[in-house]
Short mmCIF file of C-alpha atoms in Angstrom, two decimals:
data_model
loop_
_atom_site.label_atom_id
_atom_site.label_comp_id
_atom_site.label_asym_id
_atom_site.label_seq_id
_atom_site.Cartn_x
_atom_site.Cartn_y
_atom_site.Cartn_z
CA MET A 1 104.44 120.32 123.27
CA ALA A 2 106.56 117.46 121.97
CA GLU A 3 107.36 117.49 118.27
CA LEU A 4 105.41 114.87 116.32
CA LEU A 5 106.49 113.11 113.18
CA ARG A 6 104.09 113.80 110.30
CA GLY A 7 103.88 110.29 108.86
CA ILE A 8 105.78 108.11 106.42
CA HIS A 9 108.21 110.14 104.26
CA HIS A 10 109.51 107.39 101.95
CA LEU A 11 110.47 103.76 101.89
CA THR A 12 113.63 102.47 100.23
CA ALA A 13 113.77 98.89 98.95
CA ILE A 14 116.21 96.79 96.92
CA THR A 15 116.01 95.58 93.32
CA ALA A 16 118.48 93.53 91.29
CA ASP A 17 116.66 94.35 88.04
CA ALA A 18 116.36 98.10 87.52
CA PRO A 19 114.78 97.88 84.02
CA GLY A 20 112.16 95.40 85.24
CA ASN A 21 111.58 97.46 88.35
CA LEU A 22 111.00 100.60 86.26
CA ALA A 23 108.59 98.74 83.98
CA PHE A 24 106.52 97.41 86.89
CA TYR A 25 106.33 100.51 89.08
CA THR A 26 105.56 102.91 86.23
CA GLY A 27 103.87 100.63 83.69
CA VAL A 28 101.79 98.45 86.02
CA LEU A 29 101.45 100.49 89.23
CA GLY A 30 101.31 103.77 87.31
CA LEU A 31 103.66 105.68 89.61
CA ARG A 32 105.78 108.52 88.29
CA LEU A 33 109.57 108.20 88.09
CA VAL A 34 110.36 111.50 89.80
CA LYS A 35 114.10 111.13 90.25
CA LYS A 36 116.65 109.02 88.42
CA THR A 37 119.86 109.32 90.38
CA VAL A 38 122.50 107.15 92.06
CA ASN A 39 123.07 105.87 95.56
CA GLN A 40 125.15 108.68 97.03
CA ASP A 41 127.23 106.14 99.00
CA ASP A 42 127.64 103.74 96.04
CA THR A 43 127.54 105.60 92.72
CA SER A 44 127.66 102.37 90.71
CA ALA A 45 124.02 101.78 91.70
CA TYR A 46 120.92 103.56 90.51
CA HIS A 47 118.63 105.08 93.09
CA LEU A 48 115.16 105.31 91.54
CA PHE A 49 112.35 107.32 93.15
CA TYR A 50 108.69 106.71 92.29
CA ALA A 51 105.97 109.00 93.60
CA ASP A 52 102.73 110.82 92.78
CA GLY A 53 102.27 113.55 90.18
CA LYS A 54 103.84 116.27 92.33
CA ALA A 55 106.55 114.11 93.94
CA SER A 56 104.96 114.78 97.32
CA PRO A 57 106.63 113.76 100.57
CA GLY A 58 104.85 110.64 101.76
CA SER A 59 104.39 109.21 98.27
CA ASP A 60 107.95 108.05 97.52
CA VAL A 61 108.84 104.40 97.02
CA THR A 62 112.54 104.23 96.17
CA PHE A 63 114.92 101.47 95.10
CA PHE A 64 118.64 100.80 95.24
CA ASP A 65 119.71 98.69 92.26
CA TRP A 66 122.22 96.18 93.60
CA PRO A 67 123.45 92.89 92.03
CA VAL A 68 122.34 90.72 94.95
CA GLY A 69 120.31 87.55 95.48
CA ARG A 70 116.77 87.44 96.77
CA GLU A 71 115.84 88.49 100.29
CA ARG A 72 115.60 85.77 102.94
CA ARG A 73 112.28 86.52 104.59
CA GLY A 74 112.03 86.68 108.35
CA MET A 75 111.92 88.88 111.42
CA HIS A 76 114.13 91.87 112.30
CA ALA A 77 113.01 93.41 109.01
CA ILE A 78 110.38 95.49 107.25
CA SER A 79 108.01 92.88 105.89
CA ARG A 80 105.33 94.71 103.91
CA THR A 81 104.80 98.12 102.32
CA ALA A 82 101.29 99.51 101.95
CA LEU A 83 100.17 101.96 99.26
CA ARG A 84 96.93 103.90 99.53
CA VAL A 85 94.05 104.02 97.07
CA GLY A 86 90.79 105.92 97.42
CA SER A 87 88.04 103.32 97.58
CA GLU A 88 87.08 99.65 97.76
CA ALA A 89 86.08 99.95 94.10
CA SER A 90 89.72 100.79 93.36
CA LEU A 91 90.85 97.66 95.17
CA ALA A 92 88.62 95.55 92.92
CA TRP A 93 89.96 97.37 89.86
CA TRP A 94 93.53 96.76 91.02
CA ARG A 95 92.96 93.08 91.68
CA ASP A 96 91.92 92.59 88.07
CA ARG A 97 94.87 94.66 86.82
CA LEU A 98 97.43 92.82 88.92
CA ILE A 99 96.12 89.41 87.91
CA ALA A 100 96.28 90.48 84.26
CA ALA A 101 99.90 91.53 84.85
CA LYS A 102 100.60 88.05 86.30
CA ALA A 103 101.53 89.51 89.70
CA LYS A 104 101.13 87.26 92.73
CA THR A 105 97.87 88.64 94.14
CA GLY A 106 95.74 87.84 97.18
CA GLU A 107 92.11 88.51 97.98
CA ILE A 108 90.49 91.73 99.16
CA ALA A 109 90.09 91.48 102.94
CA GLU A 110 90.15 93.57 106.10
CA LEU A 111 93.68 93.61 107.47
CA ALA A 112 94.84 95.59 110.52
CA GLY A 113 91.81 97.87 110.34
CA TYR A 114 91.78 98.57 106.59
CA VAL A 115 90.18 96.93 103.59
CA SER A 116 93.28 95.77 101.74
CA LEU A 117 94.74 93.76 98.88
CA ASP A 118 98.12 92.03 99.23
CA PHE A 119 100.34 91.42 96.21
CA GLU A 120 104.00 91.11 95.20
CA ASP A 121 106.17 92.69 92.54
CA PRO A 122 108.16 90.43 90.15
CA GLU A 123 111.05 90.13 92.64
CA GLY A 124 108.81 89.21 95.57
CA GLN A 125 108.61 92.67 97.15
CA ARG A 126 105.64 92.36 99.49
CA LEU A 127 103.14 95.14 98.90
CA ARG A 128 99.61 95.97 100.01
CA LEU A 129 96.96 98.31 98.66
CA VAL A 130 94.75 99.85 101.37
CA ASP A 131 91.53 101.81 101.04
CA ASP A 132 92.08 105.20 102.71
CA LYS A 133 88.53 106.29 101.76
CA GLY A 134 89.91 109.29 99.91
CA ALA A 135 91.19 110.99 103.07
CA GLY A 136 93.60 113.89 102.60
CA GLN A 137 95.08 115.34 99.44
CA SER A 138 96.08 113.44 96.34
CA HIS A 139 98.14 114.51 93.34
CA PRO A 140 97.42 112.30 90.32
CA TRP A 141 99.91 112.06 87.47
CA ASP A 142 98.58 112.93 84.02
CA GLY A 143 101.10 110.58 82.39
CA SER A 144 100.03 107.51 84.36
CA PRO A 145 98.51 104.51 82.56
CA VAL A 146 96.20 104.16 85.58
CA PRO A 147 92.95 106.19 85.53
CA THR A 148 92.93 109.10 87.97
CA ALA A 149 90.21 107.54 90.14
CA HIS A 150 92.35 104.47 90.81
CA GLN A 151 95.85 105.94 91.06
CA ILE A 152 98.03 105.22 94.09
CA ARG A 153 97.74 108.19 96.45
CA GLY A 154 100.83 107.61 98.58
CA LEU A 155 102.38 105.35 101.16
CA GLY A 156 100.26 103.59 103.73
CA PRO A 157 101.19 101.68 106.87
CA ILE A 158 104.62 100.02 106.88
CA THR A 159 104.83 96.66 108.65
CA LEU A 160 107.84 95.50 110.68
CA SER A 161 108.44 91.92 111.81
CA VAL A 162 110.10 91.55 115.22
CA PRO A 163 110.47 88.81 117.85
CA ASP A 164 109.48 91.09 120.76
CA VAL A 165 107.49 94.32 120.53
CA LYS A 166 108.64 95.79 123.84
CA PRO A 167 112.04 97.29 122.89
CA THR A 168 110.72 98.62 119.57
CA ALA A 169 107.62 100.04 121.26
CA ALA A 170 109.79 101.85 123.81
CA VAL A 171 111.64 103.72 121.06
CA LEU A 172 108.51 104.42 119.06
CA THR A 173 106.58 105.85 122.00
CA GLN A 174 109.22 107.32 124.32
CA VAL A 175 111.70 108.64 121.74
CA LEU A 176 109.66 109.21 118.58
CA ASN A 177 106.45 110.28 120.36
CA MET A 178 104.21 107.81 118.53
CA LYS A 179 101.07 106.48 120.19
CA GLU A 180 100.11 102.82 120.36
CA ALA A 181 96.67 103.02 118.77
CA ARG A 182 95.41 99.43 118.75
CA THR A 183 96.37 95.76 118.57
CA HIS A 184 95.19 93.07 116.17
CA PRO A 185 95.62 89.28 116.39
CA LEU A 186 97.56 87.68 113.54
CA PRO A 187 96.02 84.75 111.63
CA ASN A 188 97.92 82.01 113.48
CA GLY A 189 96.32 83.11 116.76
CA LYS A 190 99.61 83.04 118.65
CA THR A 191 101.11 86.39 117.67
CA SER A 192 99.89 89.95 117.35
CA LEU A 193 100.22 93.17 115.39
CA HIS A 194 100.63 96.49 117.19
CA VAL A 195 99.65 99.74 115.45
CA PHE A 196 101.63 102.89 116.26
CA ALA A 197 100.39 106.27 115.03
CA MET A 198 102.26 109.47 114.23
CA GLY A 199 100.58 112.85 114.64
CA ASP A 200 96.89 112.58 113.78
CA GLY A 201 97.36 108.98 112.64
CA GLY A 202 95.52 107.39 109.75
CA PRO A 203 96.95 105.05 107.11
CA ALA A 204 99.60 107.53 105.88
CA ALA A 205 100.98 107.89 109.40
CA GLU A 206 101.05 104.41 110.91
CA LEU A 207 103.74 101.88 111.64
CA HIS A 208 102.54 98.29 112.15
CA VAL A 209 104.72 96.00 114.26
CA ALA A 210 104.07 92.28 113.84
CA VAL A 211 105.36 90.07 116.67
CA GLU A 212 106.61 86.91 114.93
CA PRO A 213 109.26 85.15 117.07
CA HIS A 214 108.76 81.86 115.19
CA LEU A 215 110.29 83.28 111.99
CA PRO A 216 113.98 83.00 111.04
CA ILE A 217 116.15 86.10 111.00
CA ALA A 218 115.78 87.96 107.72
CA GLY A 219 118.60 88.37 105.22
CA GLN A 220 118.58 91.52 103.12
CA GLY A 221 118.39 91.17 99.34
CA ALA A 222 116.37 91.89 96.22
CA GLY A 223 112.67 91.97 97.00
CA GLY A 224 113.41 93.25 100.50
CA VAL A 225 113.36 96.66 102.16
CA HIS A 226 116.40 98.69 103.17
CA HIS A 227 114.81 101.32 105.43
CA VAL A 228 111.75 103.43 106.17
CA ALA A 229 111.80 107.21 106.62
CA PHE A 230 109.49 109.42 108.68
CA ARG A 231 108.51 113.01 107.90
CA THR A 232 109.64 116.12 109.70
CA PRO A 233 108.82 119.54 108.23
CA SER A 234 112.14 121.37 108.34
CA VAL A 235 115.87 121.29 108.98
CA GLU A 236 115.22 123.08 112.27
CA MET A 237 113.00 120.25 113.42
CA LEU A 238 115.53 117.69 112.22
CA HIS A 239 118.05 119.36 114.56
CA HIS A 240 115.54 118.73 117.35
CA TRP A 241 115.40 115.03 116.48
CA THR A 242 119.19 114.80 116.33
CA GLU A 243 119.40 116.25 119.82
CA ARG A 244 116.58 114.03 121.05
CA LEU A 245 118.25 110.82 119.87
CA ALA A 246 121.47 111.91 121.54
CA SER A 247 119.61 112.63 124.79
CA PHE A 248 118.40 109.01 124.79
CA LYS A 249 121.91 107.81 123.92
CA LEU A 250 120.67 106.27 120.67
CA PRO A 251 123.55 106.03 118.15
CA SER A 252 122.82 107.76 114.86
CA SER A 253 124.45 108.77 111.59
CA GLY A 254 124.27 112.43 112.44
CA GLU A 255 122.56 114.64 109.88
CA VAL A 256 123.26 113.73 106.25
CA GLU A 257 122.64 116.10 103.34
CA ARG A 258 120.80 114.21 100.61
CA TYR A 259 120.18 117.38 98.56
CA TYR A 260 116.49 116.62 97.97
CA PHE A 261 115.99 116.34 101.73
CA ARG A 262 118.16 116.19 104.85
CA SER A 263 118.27 112.93 106.80
CA LEU A 264 119.08 111.33 110.11
CA TYR A 265 119.54 107.54 110.33
CA PHE A 266 119.45 105.17 113.30
CA ARG A 267 118.47 101.59 114.15
CA GLU A 268 115.69 100.65 116.52
CA PRO A 269 116.45 97.87 119.06
CA ASN A 270 115.40 95.02 116.75
CA GLY A 271 117.94 96.20 114.18
CA ILE A 272 115.63 97.82 111.61
CA LEU A 273 117.00 100.97 109.96
CA PHE A 274 114.92 104.13 110.47
CA GLU A 275 115.40 107.55 108.90
CA ILE A 276 113.90 110.93 109.73
CA ALA A 277 113.80 113.15 106.63
CA THR A 278 112.76 116.73 105.95
CA ASP A 279 109.87 117.49 103.63
CA GLY A 280 111.98 119.87 101.55
CA PRO A 281 113.49 121.15 99.45
CA GLY A 282 112.06 118.37 97.27
CA PHE A 283 112.77 116.83 93.88
CA ALA A 284 112.19 119.98 91.82
CA VAL A 285 115.28 121.63 93.32
CA ASP A 286 117.45 120.63 90.34
CA GLU A 287 115.00 120.04 87.47
CA PRO A 288 111.54 121.32 86.48
CA LEU A 289 108.54 119.60 88.03
CA GLU A 290 107.11 118.82 84.60
CA SER A 291 110.22 116.89 83.49
CA LEU A 292 111.22 115.09 86.70
CA GLY A 293 113.02 111.79 86.22
CA GLN A 294 113.80 112.16 82.54
CA ARG A 295 117.56 112.55 82.93
CA LEU A 296 120.18 111.36 85.39
CA SER A 297 120.20 113.83 88.28
CA LEU A 298 123.27 114.17 90.45
CA PRO A 299 123.69 116.27 93.58
CA PRO A 300 126.25 119.08 93.18
CA PHE A 301 129.03 117.19 94.96
CA LEU A 302 128.80 114.39 92.36
CA GLU A 303 128.25 116.53 89.25
CA GLY A 304 131.98 116.71 88.46
CA ARG A 305 132.02 112.90 88.16
CA ARG A 306 129.01 112.71 85.81
CA ALA A 307 130.87 111.20 82.83
CA SER A 308 132.41 108.36 84.82
CA ILE A 309 129.19 107.70 86.77
CA GLU A 310 127.08 107.54 83.60
CA ALA A 311 129.63 105.22 81.98
CA GLY A 312 129.23 102.77 84.87
CA LEU A 313 125.44 102.57 84.75
CA LYS A 314 123.47 100.14 82.61
CA PRO A 315 120.60 101.39 80.41
CA LEU A 316 117.19 101.33 82.06
CA GLN A 317 115.18 100.83 78.88
#
């Protein structure tokens, strides 16, 4: 039986305002800062990880802090990140909260098969809350300003914008073993959204591909997304995916040790960066679960440079 990806592992986006980003994602969205570290390829930049109370795989929204201008929106990019909540009542609660926080907020509506609420963070990061009807496990955070009943449960469908679905669909189905589950028309009536499911599917394990050839080509920047990662359970299974990409002659990074998980990076045919990441060992490998994110964490190969790295980082609060 072919190995199946388990769903969304994490999504990494870009901020040019780390203190403001921290205030919004913890103070407004109520997520937990589970790892305060640096970009391992650019140690001048914070890499902030927000997740649920147990820092579960599939709940991580992460940010590189780079001094860049705003994203130019368009195709060949990840265009919206969904986060799951447990009920339609939660969506109504969130709409009031986001309006009170002066966030750009839409209306509750059915979108791509889910009752949803679109909104943006202060830098224009396009987000969506979806009602997952309480399916699966959740791990609330006791320190969240958001009541347990309304807390964000994890990542939901991630939406890509492409000019042509065919090359992306070929990689998703033939290489990554996803299934095309359904298609939805987009509001303009001329384009469509294709839903691809991993494993058993559901909102935590879907990739949505919007066909939008009329858009300009996106330019990466603050308020945009860098990459999306998919879950695999172990290093052994990551080896399988490394071999599988090679068998399809898809260029990749090779396996990269990120300390909290092991990763494999590659681009799909429309240029969007994908990652496959292991579920473990997780964020408690170098600090206690109860105190995650309270100090700057560095992987062992960077620990000897701690003083110089800390000196180059700006305060977050």
